[in-house]
XYZ file of C-alpha atoms in Angstrom:
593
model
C 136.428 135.136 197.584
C 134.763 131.961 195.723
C 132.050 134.377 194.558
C 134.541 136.500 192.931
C 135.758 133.682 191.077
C 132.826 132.312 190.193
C 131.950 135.714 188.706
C 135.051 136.294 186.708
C 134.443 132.648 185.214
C 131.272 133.362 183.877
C 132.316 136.321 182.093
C 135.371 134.924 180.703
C 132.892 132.089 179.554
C 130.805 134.875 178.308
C 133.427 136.370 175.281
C 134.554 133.403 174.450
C 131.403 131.897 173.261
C 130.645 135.634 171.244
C 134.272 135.374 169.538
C 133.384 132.188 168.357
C 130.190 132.935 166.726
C 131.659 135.880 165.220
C 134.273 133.587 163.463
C 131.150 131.384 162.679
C 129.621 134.591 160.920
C 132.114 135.842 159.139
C 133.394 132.517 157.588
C 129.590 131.920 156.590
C 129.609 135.549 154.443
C 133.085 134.545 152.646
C 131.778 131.306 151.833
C 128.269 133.439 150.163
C 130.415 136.049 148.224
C 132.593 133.342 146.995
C 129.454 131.372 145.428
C 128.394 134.508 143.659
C 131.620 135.322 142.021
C 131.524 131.999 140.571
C 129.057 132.786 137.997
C 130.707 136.256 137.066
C 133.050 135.848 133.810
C 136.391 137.104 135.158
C 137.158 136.997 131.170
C 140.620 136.235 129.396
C 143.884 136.845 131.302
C 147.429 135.515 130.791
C 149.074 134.641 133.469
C 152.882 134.254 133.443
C 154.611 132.246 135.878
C 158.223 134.437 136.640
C 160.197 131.877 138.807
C 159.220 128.160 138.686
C 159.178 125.988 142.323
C 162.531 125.156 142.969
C 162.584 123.104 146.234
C 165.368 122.991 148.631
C 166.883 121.326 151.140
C 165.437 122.905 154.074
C 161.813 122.426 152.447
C 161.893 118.584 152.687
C 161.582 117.332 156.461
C 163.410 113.693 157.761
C 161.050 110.926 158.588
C 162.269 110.118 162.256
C 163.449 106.525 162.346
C 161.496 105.784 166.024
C 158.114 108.112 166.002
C 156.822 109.696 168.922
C 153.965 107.934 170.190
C 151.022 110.359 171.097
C 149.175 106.998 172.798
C 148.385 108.028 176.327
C 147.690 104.289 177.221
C 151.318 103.324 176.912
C 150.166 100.227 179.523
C 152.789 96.950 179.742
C 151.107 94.314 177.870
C 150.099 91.390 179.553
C 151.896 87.766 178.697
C 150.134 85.352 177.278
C 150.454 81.767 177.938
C 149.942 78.878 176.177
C 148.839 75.056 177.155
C 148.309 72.006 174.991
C 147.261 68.960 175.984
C 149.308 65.689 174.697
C 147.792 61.577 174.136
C 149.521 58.770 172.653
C 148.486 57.834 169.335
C 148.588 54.062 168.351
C 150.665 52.966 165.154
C 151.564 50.279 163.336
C 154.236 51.731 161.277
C 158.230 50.355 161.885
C 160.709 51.708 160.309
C 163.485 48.860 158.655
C 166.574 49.077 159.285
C 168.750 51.305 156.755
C 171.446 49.367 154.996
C 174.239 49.975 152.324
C 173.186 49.819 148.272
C 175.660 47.252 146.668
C 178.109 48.306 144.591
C 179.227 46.186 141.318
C 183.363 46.352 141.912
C 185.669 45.517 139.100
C 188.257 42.774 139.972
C 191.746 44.546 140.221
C 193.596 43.053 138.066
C 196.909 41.247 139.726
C 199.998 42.894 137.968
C 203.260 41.228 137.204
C 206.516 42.305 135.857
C 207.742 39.732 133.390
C 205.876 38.210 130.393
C 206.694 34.833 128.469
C 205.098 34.050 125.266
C 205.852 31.101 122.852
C 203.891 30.214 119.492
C 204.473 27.346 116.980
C 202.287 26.841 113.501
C 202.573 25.400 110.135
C 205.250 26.789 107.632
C 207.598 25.846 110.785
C 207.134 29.090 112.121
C 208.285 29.625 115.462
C 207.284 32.940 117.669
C 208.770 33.497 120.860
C 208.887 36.459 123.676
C 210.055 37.339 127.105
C 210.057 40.640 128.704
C 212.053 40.494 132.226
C 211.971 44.046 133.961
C 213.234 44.324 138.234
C 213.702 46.978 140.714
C 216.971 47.919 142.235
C 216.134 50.417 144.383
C 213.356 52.499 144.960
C 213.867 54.740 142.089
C 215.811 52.373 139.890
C 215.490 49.482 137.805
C 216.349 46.934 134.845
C 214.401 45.711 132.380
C 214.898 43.354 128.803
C 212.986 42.093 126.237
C 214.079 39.141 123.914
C 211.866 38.704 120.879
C 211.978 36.061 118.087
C 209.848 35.158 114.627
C 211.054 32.792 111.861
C 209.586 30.748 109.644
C 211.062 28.024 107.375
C 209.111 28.804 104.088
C 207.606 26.503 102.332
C 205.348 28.705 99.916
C 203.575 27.251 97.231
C 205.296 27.479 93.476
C 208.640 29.304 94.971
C 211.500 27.404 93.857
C 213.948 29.732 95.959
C 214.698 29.168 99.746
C 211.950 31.401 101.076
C 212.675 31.401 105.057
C 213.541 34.055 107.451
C 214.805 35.136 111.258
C 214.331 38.047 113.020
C 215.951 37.681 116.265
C 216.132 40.870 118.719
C 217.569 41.613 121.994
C 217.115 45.276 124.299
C 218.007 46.533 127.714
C 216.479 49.050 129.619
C 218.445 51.027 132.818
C 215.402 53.409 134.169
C 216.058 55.792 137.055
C 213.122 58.097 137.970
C 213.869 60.842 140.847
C 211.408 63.844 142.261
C 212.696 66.204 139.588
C 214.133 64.293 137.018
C 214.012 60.651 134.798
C 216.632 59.538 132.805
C 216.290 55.971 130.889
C 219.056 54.432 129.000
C 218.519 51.138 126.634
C 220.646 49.704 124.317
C 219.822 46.539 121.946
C 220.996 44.268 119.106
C 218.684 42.628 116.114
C 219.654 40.455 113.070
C 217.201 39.538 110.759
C 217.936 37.125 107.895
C 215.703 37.116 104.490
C 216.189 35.535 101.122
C 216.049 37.271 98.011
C 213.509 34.674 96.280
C 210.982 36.562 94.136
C 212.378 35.791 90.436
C 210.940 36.047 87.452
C 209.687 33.210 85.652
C 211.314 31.528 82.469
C 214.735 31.275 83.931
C 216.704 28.135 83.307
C 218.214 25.371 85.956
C 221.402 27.011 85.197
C 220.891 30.512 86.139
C 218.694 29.481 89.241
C 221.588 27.544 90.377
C 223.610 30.168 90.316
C 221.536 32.550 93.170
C 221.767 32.495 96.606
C 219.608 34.636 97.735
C 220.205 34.561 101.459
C 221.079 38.063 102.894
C 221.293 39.511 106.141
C 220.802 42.781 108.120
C 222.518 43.664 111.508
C 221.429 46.669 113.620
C 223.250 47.880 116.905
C 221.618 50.853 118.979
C 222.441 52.948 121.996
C 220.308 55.187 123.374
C 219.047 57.635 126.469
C 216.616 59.890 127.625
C 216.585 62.783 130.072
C 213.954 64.514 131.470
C 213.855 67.377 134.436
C 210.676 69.065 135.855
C 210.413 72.729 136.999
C 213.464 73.972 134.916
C 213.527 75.668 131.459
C 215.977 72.752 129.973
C 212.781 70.024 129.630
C 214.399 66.909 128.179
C 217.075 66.009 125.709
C 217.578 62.508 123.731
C 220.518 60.700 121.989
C 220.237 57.611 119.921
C 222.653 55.866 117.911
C 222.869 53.350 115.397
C 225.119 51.428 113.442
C 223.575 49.102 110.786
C 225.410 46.670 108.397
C 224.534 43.520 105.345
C 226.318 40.909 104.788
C 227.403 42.403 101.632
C 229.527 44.775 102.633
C 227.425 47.747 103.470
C 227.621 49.346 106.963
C 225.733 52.691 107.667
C 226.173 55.218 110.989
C 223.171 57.446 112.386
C 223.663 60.007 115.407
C 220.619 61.739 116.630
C 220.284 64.328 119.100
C 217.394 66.639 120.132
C 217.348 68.655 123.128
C 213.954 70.720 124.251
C 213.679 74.423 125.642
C 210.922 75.457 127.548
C 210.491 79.082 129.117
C 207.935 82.089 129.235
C 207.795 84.884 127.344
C 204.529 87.650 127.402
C 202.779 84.909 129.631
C 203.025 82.428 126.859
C 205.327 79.243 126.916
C 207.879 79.033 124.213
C 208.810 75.638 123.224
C 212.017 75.161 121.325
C 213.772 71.524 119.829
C 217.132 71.864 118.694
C 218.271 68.770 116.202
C 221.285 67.099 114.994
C 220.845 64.805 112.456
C 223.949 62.689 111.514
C 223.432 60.112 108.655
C 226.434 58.380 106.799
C 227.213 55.253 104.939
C 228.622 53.615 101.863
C 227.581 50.775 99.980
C 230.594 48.300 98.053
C 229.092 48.615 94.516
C 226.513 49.821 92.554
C 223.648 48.300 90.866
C 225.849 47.296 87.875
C 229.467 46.867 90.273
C 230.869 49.623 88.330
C 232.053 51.620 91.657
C 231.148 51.982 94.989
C 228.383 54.505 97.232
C 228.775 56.801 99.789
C 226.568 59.240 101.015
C 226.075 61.265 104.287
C 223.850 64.074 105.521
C 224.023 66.882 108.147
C 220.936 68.195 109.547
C 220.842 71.023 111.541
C 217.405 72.232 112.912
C 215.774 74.778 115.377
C 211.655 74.031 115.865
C 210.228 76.891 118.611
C 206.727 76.889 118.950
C 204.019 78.983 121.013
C 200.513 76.754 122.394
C 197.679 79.147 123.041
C 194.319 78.298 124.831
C 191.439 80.100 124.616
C 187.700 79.232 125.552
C 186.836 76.644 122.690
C 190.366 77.228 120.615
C 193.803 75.682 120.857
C 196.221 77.088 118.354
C 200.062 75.688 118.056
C 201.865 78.114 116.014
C 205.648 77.565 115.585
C 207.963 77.198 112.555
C 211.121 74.807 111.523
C 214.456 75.710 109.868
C 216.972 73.211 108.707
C 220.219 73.705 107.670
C 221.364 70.299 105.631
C 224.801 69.680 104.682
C 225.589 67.102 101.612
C 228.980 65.873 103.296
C 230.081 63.775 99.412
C 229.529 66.403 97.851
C 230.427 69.533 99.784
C 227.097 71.121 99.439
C 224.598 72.973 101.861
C 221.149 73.312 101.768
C 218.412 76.241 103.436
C 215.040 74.459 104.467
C 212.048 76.733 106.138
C 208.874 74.775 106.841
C 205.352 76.039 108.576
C 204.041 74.336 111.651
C 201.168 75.352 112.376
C 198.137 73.927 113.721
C 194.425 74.633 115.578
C 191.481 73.192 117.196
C 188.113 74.210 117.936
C 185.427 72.542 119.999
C 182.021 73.250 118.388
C 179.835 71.151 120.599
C 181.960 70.288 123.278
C 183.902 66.944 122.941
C 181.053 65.804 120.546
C 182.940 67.605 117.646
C 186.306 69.551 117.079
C 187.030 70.893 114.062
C 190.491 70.847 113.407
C 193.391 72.287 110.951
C 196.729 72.959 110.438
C 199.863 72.774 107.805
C 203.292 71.252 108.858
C 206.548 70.128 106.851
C 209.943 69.062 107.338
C 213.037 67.816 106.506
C 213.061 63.926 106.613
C 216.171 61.868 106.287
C 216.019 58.887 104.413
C 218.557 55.796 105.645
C 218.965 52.429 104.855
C 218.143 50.772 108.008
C 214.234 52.465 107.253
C 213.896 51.366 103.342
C 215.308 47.817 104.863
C 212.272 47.320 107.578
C 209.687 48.618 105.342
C 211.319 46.252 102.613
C 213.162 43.652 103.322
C 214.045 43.053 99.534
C 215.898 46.300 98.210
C 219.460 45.762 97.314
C 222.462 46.825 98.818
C 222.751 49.471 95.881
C 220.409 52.314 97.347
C 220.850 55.715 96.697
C 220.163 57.621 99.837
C 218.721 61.632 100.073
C 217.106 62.863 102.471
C 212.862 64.254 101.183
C 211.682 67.700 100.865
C 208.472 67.546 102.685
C 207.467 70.938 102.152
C 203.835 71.219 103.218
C 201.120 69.371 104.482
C 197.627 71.234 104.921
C 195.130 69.266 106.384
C 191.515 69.894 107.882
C 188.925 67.445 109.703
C 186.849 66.666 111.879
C 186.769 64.430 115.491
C 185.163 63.567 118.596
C 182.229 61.730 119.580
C 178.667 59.950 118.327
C 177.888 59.126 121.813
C 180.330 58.533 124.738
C 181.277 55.216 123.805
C 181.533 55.745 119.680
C 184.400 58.071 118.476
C 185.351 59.334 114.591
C 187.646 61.068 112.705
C 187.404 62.718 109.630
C 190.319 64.086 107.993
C 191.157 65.317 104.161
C 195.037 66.635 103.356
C 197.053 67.557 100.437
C 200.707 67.155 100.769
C 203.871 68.553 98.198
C 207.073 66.257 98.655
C 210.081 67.439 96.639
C 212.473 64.012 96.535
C 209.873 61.291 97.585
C 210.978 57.743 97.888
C 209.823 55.336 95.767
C 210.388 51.393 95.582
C 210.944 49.968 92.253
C 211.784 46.366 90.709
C 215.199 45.894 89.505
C 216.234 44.700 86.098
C 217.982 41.567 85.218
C 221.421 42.082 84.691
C 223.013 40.642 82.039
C 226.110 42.224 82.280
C 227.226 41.753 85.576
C 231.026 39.475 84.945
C 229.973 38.156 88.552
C 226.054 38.149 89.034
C 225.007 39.019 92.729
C 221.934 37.367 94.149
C 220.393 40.461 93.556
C 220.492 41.426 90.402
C 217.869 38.825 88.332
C 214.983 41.180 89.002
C 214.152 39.490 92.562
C 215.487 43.032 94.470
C 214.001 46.849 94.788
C 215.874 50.254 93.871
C 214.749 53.206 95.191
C 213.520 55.998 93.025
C 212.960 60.085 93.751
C 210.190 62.454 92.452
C 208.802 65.016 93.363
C 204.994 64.349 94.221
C 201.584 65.816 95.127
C 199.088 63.766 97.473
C 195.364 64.590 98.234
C 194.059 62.473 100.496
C 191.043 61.155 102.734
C 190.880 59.230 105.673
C 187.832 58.353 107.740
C 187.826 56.421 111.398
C 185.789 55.543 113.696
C 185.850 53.010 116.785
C 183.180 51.751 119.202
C 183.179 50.325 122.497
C 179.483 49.159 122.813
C 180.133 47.449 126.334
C 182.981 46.865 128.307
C 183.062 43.560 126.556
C 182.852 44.313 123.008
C 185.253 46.827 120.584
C 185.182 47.896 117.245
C 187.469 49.710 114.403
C 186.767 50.930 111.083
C 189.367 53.152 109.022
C 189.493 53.806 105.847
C 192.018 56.043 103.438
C 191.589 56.730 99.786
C 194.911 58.389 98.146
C 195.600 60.125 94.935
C 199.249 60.761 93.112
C 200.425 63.584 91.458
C 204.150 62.259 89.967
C 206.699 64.941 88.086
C 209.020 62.733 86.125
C 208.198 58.990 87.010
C 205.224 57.581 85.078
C 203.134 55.865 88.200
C 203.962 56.257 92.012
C 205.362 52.883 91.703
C 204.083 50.249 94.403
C 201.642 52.811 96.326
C 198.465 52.090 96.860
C 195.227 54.297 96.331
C 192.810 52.733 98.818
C 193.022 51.379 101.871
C 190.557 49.436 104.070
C 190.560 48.223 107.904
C 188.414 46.969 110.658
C 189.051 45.155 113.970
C 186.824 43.556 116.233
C 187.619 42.615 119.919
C 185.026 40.312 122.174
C 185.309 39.073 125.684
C 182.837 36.184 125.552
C 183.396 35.070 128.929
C 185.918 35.974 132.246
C 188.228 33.176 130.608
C 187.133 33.100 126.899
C 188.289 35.684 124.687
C 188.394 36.128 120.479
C 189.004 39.088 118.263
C 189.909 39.382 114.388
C 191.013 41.749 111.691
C 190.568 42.382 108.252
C 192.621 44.724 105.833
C 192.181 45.227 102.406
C 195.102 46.691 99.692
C 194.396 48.470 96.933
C 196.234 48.050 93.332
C 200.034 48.890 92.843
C 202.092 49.463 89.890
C 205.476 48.492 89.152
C 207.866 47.720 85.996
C 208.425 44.698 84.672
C 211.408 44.227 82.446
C 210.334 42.509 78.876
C 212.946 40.675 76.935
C 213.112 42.062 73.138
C 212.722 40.128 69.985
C 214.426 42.207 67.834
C 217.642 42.531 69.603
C 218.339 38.553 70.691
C 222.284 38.664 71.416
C 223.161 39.923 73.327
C 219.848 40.617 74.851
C 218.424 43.746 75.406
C 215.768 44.731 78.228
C 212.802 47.159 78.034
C 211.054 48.180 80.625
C 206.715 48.041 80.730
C 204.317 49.081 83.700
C 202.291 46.125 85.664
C 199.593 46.348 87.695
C 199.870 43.952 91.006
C 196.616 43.140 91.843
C 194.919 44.289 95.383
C 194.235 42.155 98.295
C 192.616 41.571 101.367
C 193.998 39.387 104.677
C 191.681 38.159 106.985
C 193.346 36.864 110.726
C 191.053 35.736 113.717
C 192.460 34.773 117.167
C 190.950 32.908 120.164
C 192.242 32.805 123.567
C 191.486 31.016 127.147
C 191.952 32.473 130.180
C 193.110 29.569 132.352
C 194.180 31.601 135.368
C 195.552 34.823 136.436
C 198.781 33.787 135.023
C 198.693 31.609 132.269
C 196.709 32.572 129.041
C 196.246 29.821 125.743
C 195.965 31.333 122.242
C 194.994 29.908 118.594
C 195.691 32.240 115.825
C 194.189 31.932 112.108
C 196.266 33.966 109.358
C 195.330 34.434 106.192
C 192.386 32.484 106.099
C 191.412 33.024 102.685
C 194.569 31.013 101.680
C 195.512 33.631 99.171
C 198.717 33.971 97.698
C 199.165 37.589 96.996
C 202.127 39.543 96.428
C 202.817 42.574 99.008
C 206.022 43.197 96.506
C 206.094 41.899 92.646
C 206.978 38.378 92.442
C 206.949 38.154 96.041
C 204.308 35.667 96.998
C 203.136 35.513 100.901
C 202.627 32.310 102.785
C 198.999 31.209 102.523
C 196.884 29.455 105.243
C 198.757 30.018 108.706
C 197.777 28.250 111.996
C 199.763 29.344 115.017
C 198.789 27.388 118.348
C 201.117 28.703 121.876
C 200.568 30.185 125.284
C 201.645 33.298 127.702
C 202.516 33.137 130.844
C 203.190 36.202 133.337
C 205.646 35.663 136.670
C 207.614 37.541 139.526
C 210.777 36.455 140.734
């Protein structure tokens, strides 16, 4: 049987090896025939391709994520270990020990809740202060302030008492809760000036005959509510009731709540105001009859604030509706308000721009403070402010030097305007007033362009700096000059702490010229006497003040103030001399109780 096997092998062997030399053979001929049909020329021949390849899905085959491995020696792989040898290595380094950087810290400054200041100088002048403020409760307390200035004159060439008092007392009830603050205050202030700017060339007589002491009385009540997280924001109430000693008294009630809600995503603020303003005056000018006057404003101010990226736009309007209450009279007032900001390079510079207006009421407690020498003979409108478009620029030089830039042109219909009195001559009984030492007030309607430039410093924490300046130009309708404003004005302040207990600073201004009439006597006519009137020029000045203060504890602080120290006796108001050369030595001190 193994030989039979054997046998059969050997011929199976035997075909095998012939069909593979046939396949030998025969791929050996193709390959010959194939070499000489390369050198025949098959010739030209289109050949047009029917249906192009259009593969499927089925053609493309998935890469298998783990292959098969066709690797018979699929062996475990033997682990490998690893030994390293370790010696100590000498060194001389240490380490020191880590410790905390020092930090400079700012003394906190101790706090204290009443002030005391007192001042005495030349010229008898006498300055005095105290501010008293103490908690009730944890959300309540009460606070005052007493404040006095007076001097008893003494300027050079006035033949006139020339002294005043301003005397002033206020109280403050504050109560501030989680959601809401209301403060209340009330005060009282007399002030007490003397008519003493006359003309020259008057006789003994006549100046005998003028006192020119006057005074002005001013009572206020006031309060102030504020809520958080409801659409009524705040509302405040002030009034006042102001009175002369010559028989003028004059009423003002004020009242303006705010509105806040949202409308389209956007917060609508709205001010409502009432604007009461009434008052009489005994006489006139020339004590032919007497002056009332009174004014009803009623106004409505919603505006819309908009932030985007670099802009900030305030759009809103205001609408008055004025009553004339003499003379039975109403009034429709619309006014733009209307402004926007842009950051151009961050808070280095904003360009900014807007126009406003409004309806401003005029009283006689304001022309009083501005000037304390108008006559109890005013004639009192409210003024037509009816646009003012301004542009500029502001923001920063570097992070400790700031500017502003700013230009405007502004169209007031009914602008007030302080002008000299005349002499009267007429007058059966002359009032202290009326020899050309008082101011009237005057209305036009006027134009303004102007410029104003700023721009402050704080070089170190010890040292501050101011600049401003404003140049203004006038545009009058019926009067001849805008009597007693000036065109330019100049400013700068300086601040220095020289020391922790030595401190100085000082300030200059600088006013430009001012016109005003002057009433001339005439030749022709010489009884009785007849006035004309001719424009002055009052000539512009500059006041320069420098302080100096020690630091002799935590509580008590010693001051020396220089005024004027140019000695120059210029006249803020026409043939109103200031007091020259002031030296005012006193001292604050701060307590608790």
């Amino acid at each position: 049987m193994k030989h039979i096997k054997l046998k059969s092998n050997n011929l199976l062997f035997t075909r095998l090896f012939s069909l593979r030399l046939f396949s030998i053979s025969l791929l050996f001929i193709s390959q010959f025939v194939l070499a000489q049909k390369k050198d025949e020329n098959i010739g030209t021949e289109v050949v047009n391709v029917v249906k192009p390849y259009t593969p499927t899905i089925s053609d493309a085959f998935k890469v298998k994520e783990i292959p098969s491995l066709e690797d018979a020696d699929n062996s475990k792989k033997e682990d490998i270990k690893y030994n390293y040898f370790s010696f100590p290595v000498a060194s001389t380094f240490v380490p020191s020990k880590g410790r905390a950087a020092n930090v400079d810290k700012s003394e906190v400054e101790k706090l204290f809740n009443n002030f005391a200041n007192l001042g005495m100088g030349n010229y008898t002048s006498l300055n005095a202060e105290l501010f008293i403020t103490q908690n009730i409760s944890d959300h309540e307390y009460l606070g005052g302030i007493f404040r006095h200035l007076s001097s008893q004159g003494g300027i050079k060439d006035v033949i006139l008492n020339n002294d005043f008092y301003k005397t002033s007392v206020d109280l403050t009830y504050g109560n501030q809760q989680q959601n809401l603050t209301w403060i209340s205050d009330f005060g009282y202030q007399n002030q007490i000036y003397n008519w003493y700017g006359i003309p020259e060339n008057f006789s003994q007589v006549t100046i005998d005959r003028i006192n020119p002491k006057h005074t002005f009385n001013n009572f206020y009540v006031g309060t102030n509510l504020s809520l958080n997280d409801h659409f009524f924001k705040e509302a405040s109430f002030k009034y006042n009731r102001f009175w002369d000693a010559n028989g003028s008294i004059e009423n003002r009630f004020f009242l303006k709540p705010s509105f806040e809600f949202d409308l389209l995503r956007q917060k609508i603020k709205t001010n409502l105001i009432v604007d009461y303003l009434g008052g009489s005056f005994e006489r006139n000018f020339f004590g032919t009859s007497s002056i009332k006057y009174g004014f009803t404003n009623f106004g409505i101010h919603p505006s819309i604030v908009v932030n985007k990226n670099n802009w900030a736009v305030n759009v809103g309007a205001a609408v008055f509706y004025s009553v004339d209450n003499e003379n039975s009279s109403s009034k429709l007032f619309a006014y733009p308000q209307v402004n926007a900001s842009l950051k151009v390079v961050g808070d280095f510079m904003i360009l900014y721009t807007g126009i406003e207006g409004s309806l401003d009421q005029n009283s006689y407690r304001d022309f009083s403070n501005e000037n304390p020498f108008v006559s109890p003979t005013l004639a009192i409108a409210p003024t037509d402010k009816q646009f003012d478009f301004f542009a500029g620029l502001k923001g920063k030089l570097s992070n400790n030097v700031s500017y502003t830039l700013r230009g405007s042109v502004q169209n007031e219909k009914n602008k007030p305007l302080f002008v000299s009195n005349q002499f009267n001559m007429f007058a059966t009984n002359s009032e202290s007033y009326q020899f050309g030492n008082s101011f009237g007030i005057v209305y036009d309607d006027i134009k303004t362009m102007n410029l104003f430039g700023e721009i402050k410093a704080d070089y170190t924490k010890n040292v501050s700096i101011g600049l401003n300046a404003s140049y203004s130009r006038f545009f009058t309708t019926y009067q001849e000059e805008a009597w007693n404003l000036p065109n330019l004005k100049l400013g700068a302040t300086i601040n220095v702490n020289i020391t922790k207990k030595w401190f100085a600073g000082a300030n200059v201004f600088y006013i430009g010229e001012r016109k005003d009439l002057v009433y001339i006597q005439s030749m022709i006519t010489i009884f009785p006497p007849a006035y004309y009137p001719e424009t002055t020029n009052l000539k512009s000045y500059f006041d320069a003040n420098f302080n100096i203060g020690y630091n002799h504890s935590d509580r008590l602080t010693g001051f020396l103030k220089f005024n004027n120290i140019a000695n120059q006796s210029y006249q803020k108001w026409m043939n109103y001399p200031v007091q020259g050369f002031q030296v005012v030595l006193g001292a604050s001190y701060k307590f608790d109780f």
